[in-house]
Structure formats: structure tokens, C-alpha cells
Amino acid sequence: MPGKRSNVISWDEFFMRVAIAAALRSKDPKTQVGACIADTNNRILSVGYNGTPSGINDDEFPWGTSDDPLFDKHNYVIHAEANAILNYRGSLKDMQGGRVYVTLFPCQECAKMLVQAGIGEVVYLDDKYEGTTGNLVARSVFDRCGVDYRQIHLREQALE
Ligand SMILES: O=c1ccn([C@H]2C[C@H](O)[C@@H](COP(=O)(O)O)O2)c(=O)[nH]1
Ligand SMILES: [Zn+2]
């Protein structure tokens, strides 16, 4: 009888790859973000990526930044973490102590939302806004609210 495969990917890697797959759906030409929420039993609860509100066609949306707030994408886009929380159709109680896997360290608004959703740990890939005010506030929110956060790095993985 053949033995079982042993070189399977870890839960961390699995959920982060799901978050990456979600980010691939993003129409933002500069920054694509994906989020995957897993519960304490390693079940995926929800997934999201940064995109426009459902009433705005993301194919026709002007995806730039502008001095005019009405034409700046930042004022319209729903962040990946927010979409992951909002996409969940079950009870928010299910997220208590769960983990969110994000391809980019959350902004301060998402940090507050993740705390309120009951997320216990943030696992992230990229931190390209490290050191900015929003990034420092987000870390402060997590620190004050007892939410752990850690960065992971993915290795190349082919199916064998
Ligand atoms: O917590 C976050 C922070 C940002 N995003 C999204 C929102 C925007 O679509 C991009 C950021 O655009 P920049 O041009 O890099 O400022 O990332 C998110 O989903 N979650
Ligand atoms: Zn955000």
C-alpha cells in the first residue's frame, strides 16, 4: 500500500494562497489585496479582495488617484478585509479567535474592523506601507486590543 503524501503545505500557506487567489480578482492596477478568514478549526469562513461597491462597475471605474476626492479610488474602494467580513453569511461569533490571512498588512480602518469582528490573529505577506502613520496606528490598535500579528513568506511550491 502506498504511503501518504508528506510534503503537504501548511495551514498558513494554504490560507495565504487562498488570499493570493482572491487578490488576483482585484481590478486595482497598483495594489491588489486578498484576505481569507479561517476559524479556530482551520475552516475557511470567508474571502475578499479590494474592489468597488457592488453598484459600481469595476471595469468602468477610474482606478487612479486625484486631488479631487470625487475621482480618487481610495474614497470608493472597499478593502479586502472589509469585504471578507461582509461576505460572510454566518454569525460573526464564528470569527471569534480566528485568523485573517492578508496579502498586505491591514490599514488602520481594517485593523479596527478586524478587532470588532473578533479576529485573534493577523497573518500577512507584504508590509509595503510599513512606517506610515496608518500602519503604525494599525499596529497600535492590534497591540492594544490583544490581536497578534506575524509575517510569513511563501516558498515556491509545485505539485508532485
Ligand atoms: O487594509 C487595506 C489597505 C488597502 N487596501 C486596498 C485599497 C486600495 O485598493 C489599495 C491601496 O492602494 P494604493 O494605491 O497602494 O494606496 O489597497 C486593502 O484592501 N486593505
Ligand atoms: Zn483597510
Short mmCIF file of N, CA and C and ligand atoms in Angstrom, two decimals:
data_model
loop_
_atom_site.label_atom_id
_atom_site.label_comp_id
_atom_site.label_asym_id
_atom_site.label_seq_id
_atom_site.Cartn_x
_atom_site.Cartn_y
_atom_site.Cartn_z
N MET A 1 0.85 -1.20 0.00
CA MET A 1 0.00 0.00 0.00
C MET A 1 0.89 1.25 0.00
N PRO A 2 0.60 2.24 -0.87
CA PRO A 2 1.46 3.43 -0.90
C PRO A 2 1.28 4.27 0.36
N GLY A 3 2.39 4.88 0.80
CA GLY A 3 2.31 5.75 1.97
C GLY A 3 1.65 7.08 1.60
N LYS A 4 1.23 7.82 2.61
CA LYS A 4 0.57 9.10 2.34
C LYS A 4 1.59 10.15 1.89
N ARG A 5 1.12 11.17 1.19
CA ARG A 5 1.99 12.30 0.85
C ARG A 5 2.37 13.02 2.13
N SER A 6 3.63 13.37 2.26
CA SER A 6 4.03 14.04 3.50
C SER A 6 4.40 15.51 3.29
N ASN A 7 4.71 15.88 2.05
CA ASN A 7 5.15 17.27 1.84
C ASN A 7 3.99 18.19 1.48
N VAL A 8 2.92 18.07 2.26
CA VAL A 8 1.76 18.94 2.01
C VAL A 8 2.05 20.34 2.55
N ILE A 9 1.33 21.34 2.03
CA ILE A 9 1.55 22.69 2.52
C ILE A 9 0.89 22.87 3.88
N SER A 10 1.42 23.81 4.65
CA SER A 10 0.89 24.08 6.00
C SER A 10 -0.45 24.82 5.89
N TRP A 11 -1.17 24.90 7.01
CA TRP A 11 -2.41 25.69 7.02
C TRP A 11 -2.10 27.15 6.67
N ASP A 12 -1.01 27.66 7.25
CA ASP A 12 -0.64 29.06 6.95
C ASP A 12 -0.50 29.27 5.45
N GLU A 13 0.22 28.36 4.84
CA GLU A 13 0.48 28.51 3.41
C GLU A 13 -0.81 28.35 2.60
N PHE A 14 -1.62 27.38 3.02
CA PHE A 14 -2.88 27.14 2.32
C PHE A 14 -3.77 28.39 2.35
N PHE A 15 -3.99 28.93 3.54
CA PHE A 15 -4.89 30.09 3.64
C PHE A 15 -4.30 31.32 2.94
N MET A 16 -2.97 31.45 3.01
CA MET A 16 -2.37 32.61 2.33
C MET A 16 -2.50 32.46 0.82
N ARG A 17 -2.40 31.25 0.34
CA ARG A 17 -2.56 31.05 -1.11
C ARG A 17 -4.01 31.33 -1.54
N VAL A 18 -4.96 31.05 -0.67
CA VAL A 18 -6.35 31.41 -0.97
C VAL A 18 -6.47 32.93 -1.02
N ALA A 19 -5.82 33.62 -0.07
CA ALA A 19 -5.85 35.10 -0.07
C ALA A 19 -5.21 35.64 -1.35
N ILE A 20 -4.13 35.02 -1.78
CA ILE A 20 -3.47 35.46 -3.02
C ILE A 20 -4.40 35.25 -4.21
N ALA A 21 -5.08 34.12 -4.22
CA ALA A 21 -6.03 33.86 -5.33
C ALA A 21 -7.11 34.93 -5.35
N ALA A 22 -7.59 35.33 -4.18
CA ALA A 22 -8.61 36.39 -4.10
C ALA A 22 -8.03 37.70 -4.64
N ALA A 23 -6.81 38.01 -4.28
CA ALA A 23 -6.17 39.26 -4.74
C ALA A 23 -6.09 39.31 -6.27
N LEU A 24 -5.98 38.15 -6.87
CA LEU A 24 -5.89 38.10 -8.34
C LEU A 24 -7.17 38.58 -9.01
N ARG A 25 -8.27 38.68 -8.23
CA ARG A 25 -9.54 39.19 -8.76
C ARG A 25 -9.61 40.71 -8.73
N SER A 26 -8.67 41.34 -7.98
CA SER A 26 -8.73 42.79 -7.81
C SER A 26 -8.44 43.53 -9.12
N LYS A 27 -9.21 44.59 -9.38
CA LYS A 27 -9.00 45.39 -10.59
C LYS A 27 -8.08 46.58 -10.31
N ASP A 28 -7.66 46.74 -9.06
CA ASP A 28 -6.79 47.88 -8.75
C ASP A 28 -5.45 47.67 -9.46
N PRO A 29 -5.05 48.61 -10.34
CA PRO A 29 -3.82 48.41 -11.11
C PRO A 29 -2.56 48.54 -10.28
N LYS A 30 -2.65 49.20 -9.12
CA LYS A 30 -1.43 49.40 -8.32
C LYS A 30 -1.30 48.39 -7.19
N THR A 31 -2.35 48.23 -6.42
CA THR A 31 -2.25 47.36 -5.23
C THR A 31 -3.42 46.39 -5.19
N GLN A 32 -3.11 45.11 -5.32
CA GLN A 32 -4.13 44.08 -5.23
C GLN A 32 -4.02 43.44 -3.85
N VAL A 33 -5.13 43.34 -3.15
CA VAL A 33 -5.11 42.78 -1.80
C VAL A 33 -6.15 41.66 -1.69
N GLY A 34 -5.77 40.59 -1.04
CA GLY A 34 -6.69 39.49 -0.78
C GLY A 34 -6.71 39.17 0.70
N ALA A 35 -7.86 38.68 1.18
CA ALA A 35 -7.99 38.31 2.59
C ALA A 35 -8.77 37.01 2.69
N CYS A 36 -8.33 36.16 3.59
CA CYS A 36 -9.02 34.88 3.83
C CYS A 36 -9.16 34.72 5.34
N ILE A 37 -10.39 34.51 5.79
CA ILE A 37 -10.63 34.36 7.23
C ILE A 37 -10.84 32.88 7.54
N ALA A 38 -10.06 32.38 8.49
CA ALA A 38 -10.17 30.97 8.90
C ALA A 38 -10.55 30.93 10.38
N ASP A 39 -11.39 29.97 10.74
CA ASP A 39 -11.78 29.88 12.15
C ASP A 39 -10.77 29.06 12.94
N THR A 40 -11.05 28.88 14.22
CA THR A 40 -10.09 28.21 15.09
C THR A 40 -9.97 26.72 14.76
N ASN A 41 -10.88 26.21 13.92
CA ASN A 41 -10.79 24.80 13.49
C ASN A 41 -10.23 24.67 12.08
N ASN A 42 -9.57 25.73 11.62
CA ASN A 42 -8.96 25.74 10.28
C ASN A 42 -9.98 25.54 9.16
N ARG A 43 -11.16 26.12 9.38
CA ARG A 43 -12.16 26.13 8.29
C ARG A 43 -12.23 27.54 7.71
N ILE A 44 -12.28 27.62 6.39
CA ILE A 44 -12.39 28.93 5.76
C ILE A 44 -13.80 29.46 5.94
N LEU A 45 -13.88 30.66 6.51
CA LEU A 45 -15.20 31.28 6.69
C LEU A 45 -15.54 32.20 5.53
N SER A 46 -14.53 32.94 5.07
CA SER A 46 -14.83 33.93 4.05
C SER A 46 -13.55 34.41 3.37
N VAL A 47 -13.78 35.03 2.22
CA VAL A 47 -12.67 35.51 1.40
C VAL A 47 -13.09 36.87 0.82
N GLY A 48 -12.13 37.74 0.60
CA GLY A 48 -12.46 39.03 -0.03
C GLY A 48 -11.25 39.64 -0.70
N TYR A 49 -11.51 40.60 -1.56
CA TYR A 49 -10.42 41.37 -2.19
C TYR A 49 -10.87 42.81 -2.33
N ASN A 50 -9.93 43.70 -2.59
CA ASN A 50 -10.28 45.12 -2.70
C ASN A 50 -10.99 45.39 -4.02
N GLY A 51 -12.15 46.00 -3.90
CA GLY A 51 -12.96 46.25 -5.09
C GLY A 51 -13.98 47.34 -4.84
N THR A 52 -14.71 47.67 -5.88
CA THR A 52 -15.70 48.73 -5.77
C THR A 52 -16.98 48.20 -5.10
N PRO A 53 -17.79 49.11 -4.55
CA PRO A 53 -19.10 48.68 -4.05
C PRO A 53 -19.88 48.02 -5.19
N SER A 54 -20.77 47.09 -4.85
CA SER A 54 -21.39 46.27 -5.90
C SER A 54 -22.18 47.08 -6.93
N GLY A 55 -22.61 48.30 -6.59
CA GLY A 55 -23.34 49.10 -7.57
C GLY A 55 -22.46 49.84 -8.56
N ILE A 56 -21.15 49.77 -8.36
CA ILE A 56 -20.23 50.47 -9.26
C ILE A 56 -19.49 49.43 -10.09
N ASN A 57 -19.59 49.57 -11.39
CA ASN A 57 -18.94 48.61 -12.29
C ASN A 57 -17.42 48.76 -12.23
N ASP A 58 -16.74 47.76 -11.72
CA ASP A 58 -15.28 47.91 -11.54
C ASP A 58 -14.50 47.91 -12.86
N ASP A 59 -15.17 47.52 -13.94
CA ASP A 59 -14.49 47.59 -15.24
C ASP A 59 -14.48 49.02 -15.77
N GLU A 60 -15.47 49.81 -15.37
CA GLU A 60 -15.56 51.20 -15.87
C GLU A 60 -15.02 52.21 -14.86
N PHE A 61 -14.68 51.74 -13.68
CA PHE A 61 -14.25 52.63 -12.60
C PHE A 61 -12.88 53.25 -12.93
N PRO A 62 -12.71 54.58 -12.70
CA PRO A 62 -11.38 55.17 -12.93
C PRO A 62 -10.47 54.84 -11.74
N TRP A 63 -9.54 53.94 -11.96
CA TRP A 63 -8.76 53.36 -10.86
C TRP A 63 -7.56 54.21 -10.45
N GLY A 64 -7.65 55.52 -10.57
CA GLY A 64 -6.50 56.35 -10.24
C GLY A 64 -6.67 57.11 -8.94
N THR A 65 -5.69 57.93 -8.66
CA THR A 65 -5.77 58.85 -7.52
C THR A 65 -5.88 60.26 -8.08
N SER A 66 -6.42 61.16 -7.28
CA SER A 66 -6.65 62.52 -7.78
C SER A 66 -6.71 63.50 -6.61
N ASP A 67 -6.41 64.76 -6.88
CA ASP A 67 -6.58 65.80 -5.86
C ASP A 67 -8.07 66.03 -5.60
N ASP A 68 -8.88 65.70 -6.58
CA ASP A 68 -10.33 65.81 -6.41
C ASP A 68 -10.83 64.53 -5.74
N PRO A 69 -11.31 64.63 -4.51
CA PRO A 69 -11.73 63.42 -3.78
C PRO A 69 -12.79 62.60 -4.51
N LEU A 70 -13.54 63.24 -5.37
CA LEU A 70 -14.59 62.50 -6.10
C LEU A 70 -13.99 61.58 -7.16
N PHE A 71 -12.72 61.81 -7.50
CA PHE A 71 -12.08 60.99 -8.53
C PHE A 71 -10.88 60.23 -7.99
N ASP A 72 -10.89 59.99 -6.70
CA ASP A 72 -9.79 59.25 -6.07
C ASP A 72 -10.29 57.87 -5.64
N LYS A 73 -9.66 56.83 -6.14
CA LYS A 73 -10.11 55.46 -5.86
C LYS A 73 -10.22 55.17 -4.37
N HIS A 74 -9.31 55.80 -3.57
CA HIS A 74 -9.29 55.49 -2.14
C HIS A 74 -10.61 55.81 -1.44
N ASN A 75 -11.37 56.72 -2.03
CA ASN A 75 -12.65 57.09 -1.41
C ASN A 75 -13.79 56.16 -1.81
N TYR A 76 -13.51 55.22 -2.68
CA TYR A 76 -14.58 54.33 -3.15
C TYR A 76 -14.33 52.84 -2.84
N VAL A 77 -13.06 52.47 -2.90
CA VAL A 77 -12.75 51.03 -2.81
C VAL A 77 -13.06 50.46 -1.43
N ILE A 78 -13.68 49.30 -1.44
CA ILE A 78 -13.88 48.55 -0.19
C ILE A 78 -12.68 47.63 -0.02
N HIS A 79 -12.07 47.70 1.14
CA HIS A 79 -10.83 46.95 1.36
C HIS A 79 -11.10 45.44 1.46
N ALA A 80 -10.06 44.70 1.16
CA ALA A 80 -10.18 43.23 1.12
C ALA A 80 -10.68 42.67 2.45
N GLU A 81 -10.16 43.20 3.55
CA GLU A 81 -10.54 42.68 4.86
C GLU A 81 -12.02 42.97 5.14
N ALA A 82 -12.45 44.18 4.77
CA ALA A 82 -13.86 44.55 4.97
C ALA A 82 -14.75 43.65 4.13
N ASN A 83 -14.35 43.40 2.89
CA ASN A 83 -15.15 42.52 2.04
C ASN A 83 -15.20 41.11 2.60
N ALA A 84 -14.08 40.64 3.14
CA ALA A 84 -14.07 39.28 3.71
C ALA A 84 -15.04 39.20 4.89
N ILE A 85 -15.06 40.23 5.72
CA ILE A 85 -16.00 40.22 6.85
C ILE A 85 -17.44 40.30 6.35
N LEU A 86 -17.66 41.23 5.40
CA LEU A 86 -19.03 41.46 4.91
C LEU A 86 -19.56 40.31 4.05
N ASN A 87 -18.65 39.60 3.40
CA ASN A 87 -19.09 38.47 2.56
C ASN A 87 -19.57 37.28 3.37
N TYR A 88 -19.21 37.25 4.66
CA TYR A 88 -19.59 36.09 5.47
C TYR A 88 -21.08 36.10 5.76
N ARG A 89 -21.73 34.99 5.53
CA ARG A 89 -23.18 34.89 5.70
C ARG A 89 -23.59 34.23 7.02
N GLY A 90 -22.59 33.79 7.78
CA GLY A 90 -22.90 33.16 9.06
C GLY A 90 -22.87 34.17 10.20
N SER A 91 -22.77 33.67 11.42
CA SER A 91 -22.73 34.53 12.59
C SER A 91 -21.30 35.01 12.83
N LEU A 92 -21.18 36.31 13.18
CA LEU A 92 -19.85 36.86 13.48
C LEU A 92 -19.19 36.12 14.64
N LYS A 93 -20.02 35.44 15.45
CA LYS A 93 -19.46 34.66 16.57
C LYS A 93 -18.45 33.64 16.07
N ASP A 94 -18.67 33.17 14.83
CA ASP A 94 -17.78 32.14 14.27
C ASP A 94 -16.35 32.66 14.08
N MET A 95 -16.20 33.99 14.01
CA MET A 95 -14.87 34.56 13.76
C MET A 95 -14.06 34.75 15.04
N GLN A 96 -14.71 34.55 16.20
CA GLN A 96 -14.03 34.78 17.47
C GLN A 96 -12.73 33.96 17.55
N GLY A 97 -11.64 34.66 17.74
CA GLY A 97 -10.35 33.98 17.89
C GLY A 97 -9.78 33.45 16.60
N GLY A 98 -10.45 33.71 15.50
CA GLY A 98 -9.98 33.20 14.20
C GLY A 98 -8.79 33.99 13.66
N ARG A 99 -8.38 33.58 12.49
CA ARG A 99 -7.21 34.23 11.87
C ARG A 99 -7.63 34.83 10.52
N VAL A 100 -7.02 35.97 10.23
CA VAL A 100 -7.19 36.51 8.89
C VAL A 100 -5.83 36.45 8.20
N TYR A 101 -5.85 35.98 6.98
CA TYR A 101 -4.65 35.93 6.13
C TYR A 101 -4.79 37.03 5.10
N VAL A 102 -3.84 37.95 5.11
CA VAL A 102 -3.92 39.09 4.19
C VAL A 102 -2.61 39.23 3.43
N THR A 103 -2.76 39.61 2.16
CA THR A 103 -1.55 39.75 1.34
C THR A 103 -0.83 41.06 1.64
N LEU A 104 -1.51 41.99 2.33
CA LEU A 104 -0.91 43.27 2.71
C LEU A 104 -1.31 43.58 4.14
N PHE A 105 -0.38 44.07 4.93
CA PHE A 105 -0.70 44.42 6.32
C PHE A 105 -1.89 45.39 6.33
N PRO A 106 -2.89 45.14 7.18
CA PRO A 106 -4.13 45.94 7.15
C PRO A 106 -3.91 47.42 7.49
N CYS A 107 -4.75 48.25 6.92
CA CYS A 107 -4.75 49.68 7.25
C CYS A 107 -5.43 49.87 8.61
N GLN A 108 -5.41 51.08 9.11
CA GLN A 108 -5.96 51.32 10.45
C GLN A 108 -7.47 51.07 10.51
N GLU A 109 -8.19 51.37 9.43
CA GLU A 109 -9.64 51.15 9.44
C GLU A 109 -9.95 49.66 9.45
N CYS A 110 -9.22 48.91 8.65
CA CYS A 110 -9.44 47.46 8.65
C CYS A 110 -9.01 46.85 9.98
N ALA A 111 -7.95 47.40 10.57
CA ALA A 111 -7.50 46.89 11.87
C ALA A 111 -8.64 46.98 12.88
N LYS A 112 -9.30 48.13 12.92
CA LYS A 112 -10.41 48.31 13.87
C LYS A 112 -11.56 47.35 13.57
N MET A 113 -11.84 47.17 12.28
CA MET A 113 -12.93 46.28 11.90
C MET A 113 -12.62 44.83 12.26
N LEU A 114 -11.38 44.43 12.04
CA LEU A 114 -10.99 43.05 12.35
C LEU A 114 -11.11 42.79 13.85
N VAL A 115 -10.71 43.78 14.64
CA VAL A 115 -10.85 43.65 16.09
C VAL A 115 -12.32 43.44 16.45
N GLN A 116 -13.18 44.28 15.90
CA GLN A 116 -14.61 44.20 16.23
C GLN A 116 -15.24 42.89 15.75
N ALA A 117 -14.66 42.32 14.70
CA ALA A 117 -15.18 41.04 14.19
C ALA A 117 -14.71 39.87 15.06
N GLY A 118 -13.78 40.14 15.97
CA GLY A 118 -13.33 39.08 16.88
C GLY A 118 -12.09 38.34 16.43
N ILE A 119 -11.46 38.82 15.36
CA ILE A 119 -10.26 38.14 14.85
C ILE A 119 -9.15 38.17 15.91
N GLY A 120 -8.48 37.04 16.09
CA GLY A 120 -7.45 36.96 17.11
C GLY A 120 -6.05 37.08 16.59
N GLU A 121 -5.88 36.81 15.29
CA GLU A 121 -4.51 36.86 14.74
C GLU A 121 -4.54 37.29 13.28
N VAL A 122 -3.58 38.12 12.94
CA VAL A 122 -3.43 38.59 11.57
C VAL A 122 -2.13 38.00 11.02
N VAL A 123 -2.24 37.31 9.90
CA VAL A 123 -1.05 36.75 9.24
C VAL A 123 -0.92 37.47 7.90
N TYR A 124 0.22 38.08 7.67
CA TYR A 124 0.34 38.91 6.47
C TYR A 124 1.59 38.56 5.68
N LEU A 125 1.56 39.00 4.41
CA LEU A 125 2.65 38.70 3.48
C LEU A 125 3.52 39.95 3.29
N ASP A 126 2.91 40.98 2.74
CA ASP A 126 3.65 42.19 2.38
C ASP A 126 3.35 43.28 3.42
N ASP A 127 4.30 44.18 3.58
CA ASP A 127 4.08 45.30 4.51
C ASP A 127 4.63 46.57 3.86
N LYS A 128 4.19 46.83 2.63
CA LYS A 128 4.84 47.91 1.87
C LYS A 128 4.57 49.30 2.42
N TYR A 129 3.60 49.43 3.32
CA TYR A 129 3.36 50.75 3.92
C TYR A 129 3.90 50.83 5.34
N GLU A 130 4.84 49.95 5.65
CA GLU A 130 5.46 49.93 6.98
C GLU A 130 6.04 51.31 7.32
N GLY A 131 5.77 51.75 8.53
CA GLY A 131 6.32 53.02 8.98
C GLY A 131 5.43 54.22 8.71
N THR A 132 4.41 54.05 7.88
CA THR A 132 3.49 55.16 7.64
C THR A 132 2.57 55.32 8.87
N THR A 133 1.95 56.48 8.97
CA THR A 133 1.08 56.73 10.13
C THR A 133 -0.01 55.67 10.24
N GLY A 134 -0.65 55.37 9.11
CA GLY A 134 -1.74 54.40 9.13
C GLY A 134 -1.27 53.03 9.59
N ASN A 135 -0.09 52.68 9.16
CA ASN A 135 0.49 51.38 9.52
C ASN A 135 0.80 51.33 11.02
N LEU A 136 1.34 52.43 11.54
CA LEU A 136 1.68 52.48 12.97
C LEU A 136 0.41 52.46 13.82
N VAL A 137 -0.63 53.15 13.35
CA VAL A 137 -1.90 53.16 14.10
C VAL A 137 -2.50 51.75 14.09
N ALA A 138 -2.45 51.10 12.93
CA ALA A 138 -3.00 49.74 12.83
C ALA A 138 -2.29 48.81 13.83
N ARG A 139 -0.96 48.92 13.90
CA ARG A 139 -0.20 48.09 14.86
C ARG A 139 -0.61 48.42 16.30
N SER A 140 -0.78 49.71 16.54
CA SER A 140 -1.18 50.14 17.89
C SER A 140 -2.55 49.56 18.25
N VAL A 141 -3.47 49.58 17.27
CA VAL A 141 -4.81 49.01 17.50
C VAL A 141 -4.67 47.53 17.87
N PHE A 142 -3.89 46.80 17.08
CA PHE A 142 -3.73 45.35 17.37
C PHE A 142 -3.08 45.14 18.74
N ASP A 143 -2.03 45.93 19.02
CA ASP A 143 -1.32 45.77 20.30
C ASP A 143 -2.26 46.03 21.47
N ARG A 144 -3.00 47.12 21.39
CA ARG A 144 -3.88 47.50 22.50
C ARG A 144 -5.04 46.52 22.67
N CYS A 145 -5.44 45.90 21.57
CA CYS A 145 -6.62 45.02 21.63
C CYS A 145 -6.25 43.55 21.74
N GLY A 146 -4.96 43.27 21.85
CA GLY A 146 -4.54 41.88 22.05
C GLY A 146 -4.65 41.01 20.82
N VAL A 147 -4.56 41.63 19.64
CA VAL A 147 -4.57 40.84 18.40
C VAL A 147 -3.12 40.61 17.97
N ASP A 148 -2.77 39.34 17.82
CA ASP A 148 -1.40 39.01 17.38
C ASP A 148 -1.26 39.25 15.88
N TYR A 149 -0.05 39.52 15.46
CA TYR A 149 0.20 39.61 14.02
C TYR A 149 1.60 39.10 13.73
N ARG A 150 1.72 38.45 12.58
CA ARG A 150 3.02 37.92 12.17
C ARG A 150 3.08 37.85 10.66
N GLN A 151 4.31 37.99 10.17
CA GLN A 151 4.53 37.94 8.72
C GLN A 151 5.00 36.54 8.33
N ILE A 152 4.54 36.06 7.19
CA ILE A 152 5.07 34.79 6.68
C ILE A 152 5.61 35.01 5.27
N HIS A 153 6.44 34.11 4.84
CA HIS A 153 6.99 34.15 3.48
C HIS A 153 6.68 32.81 2.84
N LEU A 154 6.28 32.85 1.60
CA LEU A 154 5.94 31.60 0.90
C LEU A 154 7.10 31.14 0.03
N ARG A 155 7.25 29.83 0.00
CA ARG A 155 8.28 29.27 -0.89
C ARG A 155 7.60 28.82 -2.18
N GLU A 156 8.40 28.64 -3.20
CA GLU A 156 7.87 28.10 -4.45
C GLU A 156 7.37 26.69 -4.18
N GLN A 157 6.22 26.35 -4.72
CA GLN A 157 5.69 25.01 -4.49
C GLN A 157 5.05 24.46 -5.75
N ALA A 158 5.53 23.32 -6.19
CA ALA A 158 4.92 22.68 -7.36
C ALA A 158 4.26 21.39 -6.90
N LEU A 159 3.22 20.96 -7.62
CA LEU A 159 2.57 19.70 -7.27
C LEU A 159 3.46 18.53 -7.64
N GLU A 160 3.61 17.61 -6.72
CA GLU A 160 4.41 16.41 -7.01
C GLU A 160 3.55 15.19 -6.81
O1 LIG B 1 -6.03 47.35 4.54
C1 LIG B 1 -6.04 47.55 3.31
C2 LIG B 1 -5.36 48.61 2.72
C3 LIG B 1 -5.52 48.86 1.39
N1 LIG B 1 -6.32 48.08 0.64
C4 LIG B 1 -6.51 48.39 -0.78
C5 LIG B 1 -7.24 49.67 -1.06
C6 LIG B 1 -6.68 50.12 -2.38
O2 LIG B 1 -7.39 49.46 -3.44
C7 LIG B 1 -5.26 49.60 -2.33
C8 LIG B 1 -4.27 50.65 -1.85
O3 LIG B 1 -3.97 51.47 -2.96
P1 LIG B 1 -2.58 52.26 -3.02
O4 LIG B 1 -2.58 52.83 -4.41
O5 LIG B 1 -1.47 51.28 -2.78
O6 LIG B 1 -2.66 53.32 -1.96
O7 LIG B 1 -5.24 48.54 -1.38
C9 LIG B 1 -6.96 47.00 1.19
O8 LIG B 1 -7.70 46.25 0.50
N2 LIG B 1 -6.79 46.75 2.52
ZN ZN B 2 -8.01 48.59 5.00
#
